Coordinates of C-alpha atoms in Angstrom, one line a residue:
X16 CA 25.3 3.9 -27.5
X17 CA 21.8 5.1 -28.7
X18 CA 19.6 6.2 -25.8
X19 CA 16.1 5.1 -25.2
X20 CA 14.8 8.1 -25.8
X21 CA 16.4 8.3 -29.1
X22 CA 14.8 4.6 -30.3
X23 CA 11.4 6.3 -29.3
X24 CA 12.1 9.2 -30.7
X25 CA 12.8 7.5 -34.1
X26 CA 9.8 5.4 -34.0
X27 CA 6.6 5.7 -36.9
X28 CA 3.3 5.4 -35.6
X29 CA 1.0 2.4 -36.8
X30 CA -2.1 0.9 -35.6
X31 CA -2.3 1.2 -31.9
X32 CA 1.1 1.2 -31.1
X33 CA 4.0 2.2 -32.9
X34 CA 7.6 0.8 -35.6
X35 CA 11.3 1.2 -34.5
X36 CA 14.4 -0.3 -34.5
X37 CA 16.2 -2.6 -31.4
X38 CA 19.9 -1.2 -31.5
X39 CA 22.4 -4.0 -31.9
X40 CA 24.0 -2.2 -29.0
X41 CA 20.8 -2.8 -26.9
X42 CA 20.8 -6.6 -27.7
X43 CA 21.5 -9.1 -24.6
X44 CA 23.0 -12.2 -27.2
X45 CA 20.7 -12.3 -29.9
X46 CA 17.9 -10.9 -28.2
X47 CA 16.5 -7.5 -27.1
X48 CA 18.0 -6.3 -23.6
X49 CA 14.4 -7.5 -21.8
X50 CA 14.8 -3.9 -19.7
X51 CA 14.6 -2.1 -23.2
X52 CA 11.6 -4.0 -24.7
X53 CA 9.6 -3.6 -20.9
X54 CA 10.4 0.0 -21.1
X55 CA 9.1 0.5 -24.9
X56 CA 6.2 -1.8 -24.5
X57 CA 5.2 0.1 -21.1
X58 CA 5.4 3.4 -23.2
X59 CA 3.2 2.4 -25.9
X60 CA 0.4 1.1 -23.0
X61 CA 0.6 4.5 -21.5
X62 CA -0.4 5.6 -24.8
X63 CA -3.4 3.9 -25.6
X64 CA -5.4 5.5 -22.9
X65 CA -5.0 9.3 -22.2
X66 CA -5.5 9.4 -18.5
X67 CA -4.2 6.3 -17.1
X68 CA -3.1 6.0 -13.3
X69 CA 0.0 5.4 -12.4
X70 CA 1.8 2.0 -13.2
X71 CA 1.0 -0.5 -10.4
X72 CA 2.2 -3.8 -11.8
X73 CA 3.8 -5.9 -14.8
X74 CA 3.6 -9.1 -15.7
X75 CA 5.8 -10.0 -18.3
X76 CA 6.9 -13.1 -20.6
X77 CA 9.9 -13.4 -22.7
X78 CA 8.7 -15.3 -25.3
X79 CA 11.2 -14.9 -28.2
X80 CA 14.0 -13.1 -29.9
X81 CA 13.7 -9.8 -30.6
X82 CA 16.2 -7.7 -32.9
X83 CA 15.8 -5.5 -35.9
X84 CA 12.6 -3.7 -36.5
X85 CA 10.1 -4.4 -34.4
X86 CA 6.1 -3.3 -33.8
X87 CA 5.0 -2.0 -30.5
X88 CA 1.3 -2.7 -29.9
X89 CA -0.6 -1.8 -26.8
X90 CA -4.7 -3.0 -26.1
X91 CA -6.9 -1.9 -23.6
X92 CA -8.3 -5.4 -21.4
X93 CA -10.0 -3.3 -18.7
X94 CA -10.8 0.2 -17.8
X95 CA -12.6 0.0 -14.6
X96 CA -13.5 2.9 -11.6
X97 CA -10.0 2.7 -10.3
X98 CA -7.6 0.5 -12.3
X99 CA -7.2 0.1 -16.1
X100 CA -5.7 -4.0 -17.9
X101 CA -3.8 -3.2 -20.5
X102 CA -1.5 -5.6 -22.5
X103 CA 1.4 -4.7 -25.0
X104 CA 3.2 -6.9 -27.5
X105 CA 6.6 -6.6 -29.2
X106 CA 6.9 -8.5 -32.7
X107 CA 9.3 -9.3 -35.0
X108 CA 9.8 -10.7 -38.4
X109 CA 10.1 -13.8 -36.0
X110 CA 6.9 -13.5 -34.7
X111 CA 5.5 -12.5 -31.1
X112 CA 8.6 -12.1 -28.8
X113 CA 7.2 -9.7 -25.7
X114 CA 4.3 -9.8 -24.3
X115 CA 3.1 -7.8 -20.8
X116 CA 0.0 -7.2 -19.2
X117 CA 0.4 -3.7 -17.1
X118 CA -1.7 -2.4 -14.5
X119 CA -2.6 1.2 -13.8
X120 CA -4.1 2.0 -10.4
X121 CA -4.8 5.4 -8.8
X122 CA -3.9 5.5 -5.1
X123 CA -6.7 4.7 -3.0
X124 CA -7.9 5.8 0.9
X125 CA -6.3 2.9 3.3
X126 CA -6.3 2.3 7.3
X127 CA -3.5 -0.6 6.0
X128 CA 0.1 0.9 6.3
X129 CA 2.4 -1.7 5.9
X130 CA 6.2 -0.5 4.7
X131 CA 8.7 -4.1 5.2
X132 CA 11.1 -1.9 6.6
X133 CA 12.3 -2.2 2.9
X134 CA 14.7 1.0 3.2
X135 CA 18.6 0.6 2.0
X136 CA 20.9 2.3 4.0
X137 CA 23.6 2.4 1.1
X138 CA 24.8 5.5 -0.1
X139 CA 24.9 6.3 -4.1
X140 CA 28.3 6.3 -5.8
X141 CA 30.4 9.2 -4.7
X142 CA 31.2 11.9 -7.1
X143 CA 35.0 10.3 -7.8
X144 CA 33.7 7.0 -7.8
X145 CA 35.4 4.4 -10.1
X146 CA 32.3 3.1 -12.5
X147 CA 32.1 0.6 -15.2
X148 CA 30.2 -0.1 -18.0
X149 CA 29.8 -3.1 -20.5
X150 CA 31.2 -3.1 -24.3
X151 CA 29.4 -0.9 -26.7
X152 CA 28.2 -4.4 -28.7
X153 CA 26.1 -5.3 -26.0
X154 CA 23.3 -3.6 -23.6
X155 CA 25.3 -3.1 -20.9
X156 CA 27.3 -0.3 -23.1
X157 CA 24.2 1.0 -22.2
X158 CA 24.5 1.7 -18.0
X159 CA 26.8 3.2 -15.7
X160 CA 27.3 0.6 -12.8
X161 CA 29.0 -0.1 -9.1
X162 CA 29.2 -3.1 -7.2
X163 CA 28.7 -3.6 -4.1
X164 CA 30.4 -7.2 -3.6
X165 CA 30.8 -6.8 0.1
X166 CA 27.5 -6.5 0.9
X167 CA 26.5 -9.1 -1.5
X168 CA 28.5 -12.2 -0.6
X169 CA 25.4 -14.6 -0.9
X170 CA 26.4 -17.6 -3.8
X171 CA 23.2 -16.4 -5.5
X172 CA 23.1 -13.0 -5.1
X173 CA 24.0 -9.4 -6.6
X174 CA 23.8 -5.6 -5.3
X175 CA 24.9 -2.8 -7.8
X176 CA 24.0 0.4 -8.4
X177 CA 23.2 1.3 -12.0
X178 CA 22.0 4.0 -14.6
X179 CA 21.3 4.6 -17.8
X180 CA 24.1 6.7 -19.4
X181 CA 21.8 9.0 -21.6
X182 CA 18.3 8.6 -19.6
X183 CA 17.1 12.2 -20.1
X184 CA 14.1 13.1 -21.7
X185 CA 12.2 9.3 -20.2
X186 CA 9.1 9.0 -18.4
X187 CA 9.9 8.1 -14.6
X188 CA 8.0 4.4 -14.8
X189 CA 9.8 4.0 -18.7
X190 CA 13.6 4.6 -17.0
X191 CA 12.1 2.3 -14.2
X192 CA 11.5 -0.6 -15.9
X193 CA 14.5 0.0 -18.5
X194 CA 17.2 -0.3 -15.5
X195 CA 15.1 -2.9 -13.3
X196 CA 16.4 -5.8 -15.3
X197 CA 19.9 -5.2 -15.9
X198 CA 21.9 -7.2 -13.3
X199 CA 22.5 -11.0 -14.0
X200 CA 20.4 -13.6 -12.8
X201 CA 21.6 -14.2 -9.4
X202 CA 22.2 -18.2 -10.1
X203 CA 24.4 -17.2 -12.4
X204 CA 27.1 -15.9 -10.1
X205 CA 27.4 -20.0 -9.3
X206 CA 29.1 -20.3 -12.5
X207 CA 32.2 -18.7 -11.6
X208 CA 34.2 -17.4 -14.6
X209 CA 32.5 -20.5 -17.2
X210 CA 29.6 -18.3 -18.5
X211 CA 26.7 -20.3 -20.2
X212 CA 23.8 -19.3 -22.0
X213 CA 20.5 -17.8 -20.4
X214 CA 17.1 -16.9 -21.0
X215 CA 14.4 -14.7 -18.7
X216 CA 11.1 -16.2 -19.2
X217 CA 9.0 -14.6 -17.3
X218 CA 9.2 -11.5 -15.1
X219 CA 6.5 -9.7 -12.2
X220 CA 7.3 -6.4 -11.2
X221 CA 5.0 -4.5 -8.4
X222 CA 5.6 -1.0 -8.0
X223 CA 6.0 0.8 -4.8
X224 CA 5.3 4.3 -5.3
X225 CA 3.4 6.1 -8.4
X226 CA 5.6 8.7 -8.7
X227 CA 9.5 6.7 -8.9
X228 CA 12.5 10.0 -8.6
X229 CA 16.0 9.5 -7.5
X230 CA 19.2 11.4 -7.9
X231 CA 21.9 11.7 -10.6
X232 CA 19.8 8.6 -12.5
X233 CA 21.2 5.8 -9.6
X234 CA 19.1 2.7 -8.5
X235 CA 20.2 0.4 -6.6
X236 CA 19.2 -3.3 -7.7
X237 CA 19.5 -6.5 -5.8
X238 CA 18.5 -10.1 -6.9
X239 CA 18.8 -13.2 -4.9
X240 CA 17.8 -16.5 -5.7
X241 CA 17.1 -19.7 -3.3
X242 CA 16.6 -22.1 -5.6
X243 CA 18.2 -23.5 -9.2
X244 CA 17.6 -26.5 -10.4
X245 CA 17.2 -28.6 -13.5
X246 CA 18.0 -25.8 -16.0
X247 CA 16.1 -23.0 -14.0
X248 CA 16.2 -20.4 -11.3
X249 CA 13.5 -18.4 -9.6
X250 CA 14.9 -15.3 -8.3
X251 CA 14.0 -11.9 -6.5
X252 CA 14.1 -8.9 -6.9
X253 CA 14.5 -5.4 -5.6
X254 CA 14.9 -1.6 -6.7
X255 CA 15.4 1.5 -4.5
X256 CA 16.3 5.2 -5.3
X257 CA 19.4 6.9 -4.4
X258 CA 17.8 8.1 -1.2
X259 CA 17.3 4.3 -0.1
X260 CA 14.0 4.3 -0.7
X261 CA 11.8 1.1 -2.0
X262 CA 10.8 1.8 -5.8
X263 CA 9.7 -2.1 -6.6
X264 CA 9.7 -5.4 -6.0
X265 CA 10.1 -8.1 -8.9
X266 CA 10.3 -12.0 -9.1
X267 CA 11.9 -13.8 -12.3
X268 CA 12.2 -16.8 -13.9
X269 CA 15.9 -17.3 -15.5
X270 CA 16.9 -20.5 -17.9
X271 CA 20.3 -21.5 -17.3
X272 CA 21.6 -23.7 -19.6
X273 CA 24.5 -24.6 -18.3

């Protein structure tokens, strides 16, 4: 298990970005975990500009494998009065694999209140709780997690509470967008115990608050999906704290082969 903090840690600067090393523990089949590489691409875009707002929004496409040493770029789009464009790229010796375009916004006066009633009412793990976690050989070595199967009986759709196992020493937004991604695509709870392969393609995640906390490292995740069909899945998303509260809202794209 190498934490996050560690890869970033380990990392040489270069132009506009920075050089480290995907852990073949952090690899989701012959890929980068896509948590890992949103989570060091967002902390090379907070980097490029020295006073950015806090994150509002990612869009993100999976565009290739990622393993091995890999450049982090970031590139400012947009600075404007109240909200900054900036887009990062991971590369490979296969070429461009991750590319995101985040955006920074400070909060802004509003007669608009509007809150879903998005709260979770589900507790954290107790103290005595019985966890899991994934082999060390693949990301999910990585996280600490608990379902929560009867509340999630939906064909399509997972609730578990996760965290990172060594997530000290992260930016809030950076462990955010690390854990955000790590349950299954909900389709592929369909497929029973005949696993196939699968690919995220593309990925929007809208923050809720700019300044994300919760307590002993839990989220809770949810995704659901509606619809699968012809070799893909478009699923949603959801984060909160351990206190139930919203922290984001994402959408995804999921290949299924299978």
């Amino acid at each position: 298990m190498t934490p996050i903090a560690d890869i970033l840690g380990n990392a040489t600067p270069i132009e506009a970005g920075f050089r480290t090393a995907i852990p073949a523990g952090w690899l989701q089949g012959r890929t980068s975990y896509g948590g890992l590489s949103s989570a060091l691409a967002l902390h090379a875009a907070q980097a490029i500009e020295p006073d950015l707002p806090p994150l509002r929004s990612a869009q993100i496409s999976f565009i290739g494998p990622l393993s091995g040493a890999v450049d982090v770029t970031a590139t400012r789009l947009r600075r404007g009065r109240n909200a900054a464009f900036i887009q990062a790229d991971v590369t490979s010796e296969a070429g461009l694999g991750f590319r995101a375009t985040f955006v920074f916004m400070s909060d802004q006066v509003s007669r608009i209140e509007l809150d879903g009633r998005l709260q979770s009412h589900h507790l954290p793990p107790a103290p005595d709780a019985t966890l899991y976690t994934g082999p060390d050989e693949f990301f999910t070595g990585n996280f600490n997690f608990l379902d929560l199967k009867e509340d999630a009986k939906g064909e399509a759709e997972w609730l578990r509470w996760a965290r990172l196992r060594a997530g000290d020493g992260l930016d809030p937004m950076v462990q955010v967008l690390a854990v955000a991604d790590a349950l299954p695509p909900a389709a592929f709870k369909m497929l029973g115990k005949q696993p196939a392969p699968i690919s995220s393609l593309t990925w929007i995640v809208n923050l809720l608050t700019p300044a994300p906390a919760t307590t002993d490292g839990w989220w809770l995740l949810s995704a659901t999906s509606d619809y699968a069909r012809n070799g893909c899945s478009s699923q949603n998303m959801m984060i909160w704290n351990a206190d139930g509260q919203p922290i984001a809202q994402g959408m995804q794209s999921v290949a299924i082969f299978a």
